[in-house]
mmCIF file of C-alpha atoms in Angstrom:
data_model
loop_
_atom_site.group_PDB
_atom_site.id
_atom_site.type_symbol
_atom_site.label_atom_id
_atom_site.label_comp_id
_atom_site.label_asym_id
_atom_site.label_seq_id
_atom_site.Cartn_x
_atom_site.Cartn_y
_atom_site.Cartn_z
ATOM 1 C CA GLN A 143 99.405 83.588 128.253
ATOM 2 C CA VAL A 144 96.634 83.052 125.722
ATOM 3 C CA GLN A 145 94.046 80.436 126.546
ATOM 4 C CA LEU A 146 91.503 79.070 124.092
ATOM 5 C CA VAL A 147 88.627 76.878 125.202
ATOM 6 C CA GLU A 148 86.327 75.264 122.641
ATOM 7 C CA SER A 149 82.823 74.032 123.318
ATOM 8 C CA GLY A 150 79.680 73.061 121.475
ATOM 9 C CA GLY A 151 80.657 69.771 119.868
ATOM 10 C CA GLY A 152 78.438 66.732 119.914
ATOM 11 C CA LEU A 153 76.749 63.931 118.012
ATOM 12 C CA VAL A 154 74.285 64.967 115.317
ATOM 13 C CA GLN A 155 72.693 63.525 112.222
ATOM 14 C CA ALA A 156 73.517 64.446 108.649
ATOM 15 C CA GLY A 157 71.805 67.687 107.709
ATOM 16 C CA ASP A 158 71.758 69.014 111.268
ATOM 17 C CA SER A 159 73.521 72.102 112.589
ATOM 18 C CA LEU A 160 75.978 72.785 115.394
ATOM 19 C CA ARG A 161 77.543 75.951 116.731
ATOM 20 C CA LEU A 162 81.046 75.759 118.125
ATOM 21 C CA SER A 163 82.417 78.410 120.460
ATOM 22 C CA CYS A 164 85.988 79.369 121.279
ATOM 23 C CA ALA A 165 86.436 81.503 124.379
ATOM 24 C CA ALA A 166 89.723 83.408 124.311
ATOM 25 C CA SER A 167 91.465 84.944 127.298
ATOM 26 C CA GLY A 168 94.799 86.344 128.360
ATOM 27 C CA ARG A 169 95.337 89.092 125.795
ATOM 28 C CA THR A 170 93.710 91.899 123.877
ATOM 29 C CA PHE A 171 92.844 90.219 120.613
ATOM 30 C CA SER A 172 92.267 93.180 118.345
ATOM 31 C CA GLY A 173 95.422 92.456 116.351
ATOM 32 C CA TYR A 174 94.849 88.738 116.129
ATOM 33 C CA ALA A 175 93.405 86.346 113.614
ATOM 34 C CA MET A 176 91.498 83.317 114.777
ATOM 35 C CA GLY A 177 91.180 80.049 112.960
ATOM 36 C CA TRP A 178 89.287 76.795 113.094
ATOM 37 C CA PHE A 179 90.957 73.559 112.072
ATOM 38 C CA ARG A 180 89.769 69.979 112.230
ATOM 39 C CA GLN A 181 91.328 66.554 112.400
ATOM 40 C CA ALA A 182 89.537 63.376 111.436
ATOM 41 C CA PRO A 183 90.791 59.953 112.596
ATOM 42 C CA GLY A 184 93.836 58.893 110.627
ATOM 43 C CA LYS A 185 94.064 62.200 108.788
ATOM 44 C CA GLU A 186 96.120 65.346 109.081
ATOM 45 C CA ARG A 187 94.721 68.433 110.710
ATOM 46 C CA GLU A 188 93.166 70.693 108.087
ATOM 47 C CA PHE A 189 92.113 74.299 107.809
ATOM 48 C CA VAL A 190 88.406 75.105 108.072
ATOM 49 C CA ALA A 191 88.021 78.881 108.409
ATOM 50 C CA ASN A 192 89.658 81.984 109.806
ATOM 51 C CA ILE A 193 88.622 85.502 110.779
ATOM 52 C CA ARG A 194 90.523 88.726 111.436
ATOM 53 C CA TRP A 195 89.536 89.913 114.862
ATOM 54 C CA SER A 196 89.493 93.648 114.079
ATOM 55 C CA SER A 197 88.035 93.711 110.565
ATOM 56 C CA GLY A 198 85.914 90.569 110.635
ATOM 57 C CA PHE A 199 87.324 89.501 107.261
ATOM 58 C CA SER A 200 86.896 85.751 106.929
ATOM 59 C CA TYR A 201 88.072 82.953 104.673
ATOM 60 C CA TYR A 202 86.887 79.363 104.259
ATOM 61 C CA ALA A 203 88.078 76.039 103.008
ATOM 62 C CA GLU A 204 86.268 75.000 99.844
ATOM 63 C CA SER A 205 84.841 71.934 101.572
ATOM 64 C CA VAL A 206 82.820 74.065 104.033
ATOM 65 C CA LYS A 207 82.123 77.209 102.005
ATOM 66 C CA GLY A 208 78.415 77.988 101.971
ATOM 67 C CA ARG A 209 77.718 75.678 104.929
ATOM 68 C CA PHE A 210 79.925 77.038 107.732
ATOM 69 C CA THR A 211 80.107 80.594 109.027
ATOM 70 C CA ILE A 212 82.821 81.979 111.289
ATOM 71 C CA SER A 213 82.082 85.020 113.430
ATOM 72 C CA ARG A 214 83.311 86.748 116.563
ATOM 73 C CA ASP A 215 81.938 88.623 119.521
ATOM 74 C CA ASN A 216 84.490 91.262 120.434
ATOM 75 C CA ALA A 217 82.893 92.070 123.760
ATOM 76 C CA GLU A 218 82.951 88.425 124.867
ATOM 77 C CA ASN A 219 86.303 87.534 123.255
ATOM 78 C CA THR A 220 84.602 84.588 121.636
ATOM 79 C CA VAL A 221 84.801 83.156 118.144
ATOM 80 C CA PHE A 222 82.020 80.997 116.741
ATOM 81 C CA LEU A 223 81.750 78.427 113.987
ATOM 82 C CA GLN A 224 78.187 77.915 112.822
ATOM 83 C CA MET A 225 78.013 74.626 110.968
ATOM 84 C CA ASN A 226 74.931 73.891 108.877
ATOM 85 C CA SER A 227 74.028 71.010 106.580
ATOM 86 C CA LEU A 228 76.531 68.799 108.324
ATOM 87 C CA LYS A 229 77.844 65.738 106.527
ATOM 88 C CA PRO A 230 79.437 62.549 107.870
ATOM 89 C CA GLU A 231 82.741 63.717 106.385
ATOM 90 C CA ASP A 232 82.648 66.707 108.751
ATOM 91 C CA THR A 233 83.253 64.300 111.622
ATOM 92 C CA ALA A 234 86.458 65.382 113.363
ATOM 93 C CA VAL A 235 87.939 67.025 116.395
ATOM 94 C CA TYR A 236 87.638 70.773 115.850
ATOM 95 C CA TYR A 237 90.364 73.059 117.145
ATOM 96 C CA CYS A 238 90.403 76.799 117.662
ATOM 97 C CA ALA A 239 93.678 78.653 117.114
ATOM 98 C CA ALA A 240 95.001 82.196 117.453
ATOM 99 C CA THR A 241 97.809 84.141 115.843
ATOM 100 C CA GLU A 242 99.199 87.644 115.666
ATOM 101 C CA ARG A 243 101.610 86.823 112.851
ATOM 102 C CA SER A 244 101.445 88.522 109.488
ATOM 103 C CA PRO A 245 99.518 86.561 106.838
ATOM 104 C CA ARG A 246 102.003 87.757 104.231
ATOM 105 C CA ILE A 247 104.609 85.517 105.833
ATOM 106 C CA TYR A 248 102.415 82.943 107.555
ATOM 107 C CA PRO A 249 99.305 82.093 105.534
ATOM 108 C CA TYR A 250 96.361 81.708 107.837
ATOM 109 C CA THR A 251 95.327 78.492 106.138
ATOM 110 C CA ARG A 252 98.374 76.744 107.581
ATOM 111 C CA MET A 253 98.820 75.387 111.092
ATOM 112 C CA THR A 254 102.272 76.935 111.303
ATOM 113 C CA ALA A 255 100.713 80.418 111.340
ATOM 114 C CA TYR A 256 99.134 79.837 114.749
ATOM 115 C CA ASP A 257 100.844 80.051 118.103
ATOM 116 C CA TYR A 258 97.971 79.163 120.390
ATOM 117 C CA TRP A 259 95.599 76.218 120.262
ATOM 118 C CA GLY A 260 92.618 74.991 122.194
ATOM 119 C CA GLN A 261 92.142 71.433 123.387
ATOM 120 C CA GLY A 262 89.584 70.579 120.706
ATOM 121 C CA THR A 263 85.938 69.563 120.682
ATOM 122 C CA GLN A 264 84.555 66.419 119.043
ATOM 123 C CA VAL A 265 81.971 66.694 116.285
ATOM 124 C CA THR A 266 80.403 63.466 115.078
ATOM 125 C CA VAL A 267 77.921 63.412 112.213
ATOM 126 C CA SER A 268 76.018 60.201 111.649
ATOM 127 C CA SER A 269 74.519 59.250 108.300
#
């Protein structure tokens, strides 16, 4: 049973930074990809970034490219999302997700690729 626990959310001002963490447990994650998604009030959940656990290859949504950085600590089984230059439109609940599916069949930018989800952490950016 895979468990994902997010932390690090909070209330910040525009231009500030936050670092989200996702602690993963229950499996060996070397063959997994990890993703971050977010859901703002009244909107659908959207892709933010993903990283391949073994290679470290990462990919970002255009809306966060250059501001957010996804990384992982293999020893701690933890994935991070460093968020800089935050904007009010980044306000959302941020979710961590994990998958061992092939990206050729299940694109990692889609929710349907992921089998495991955390409970989410709230990020609020005030203007």
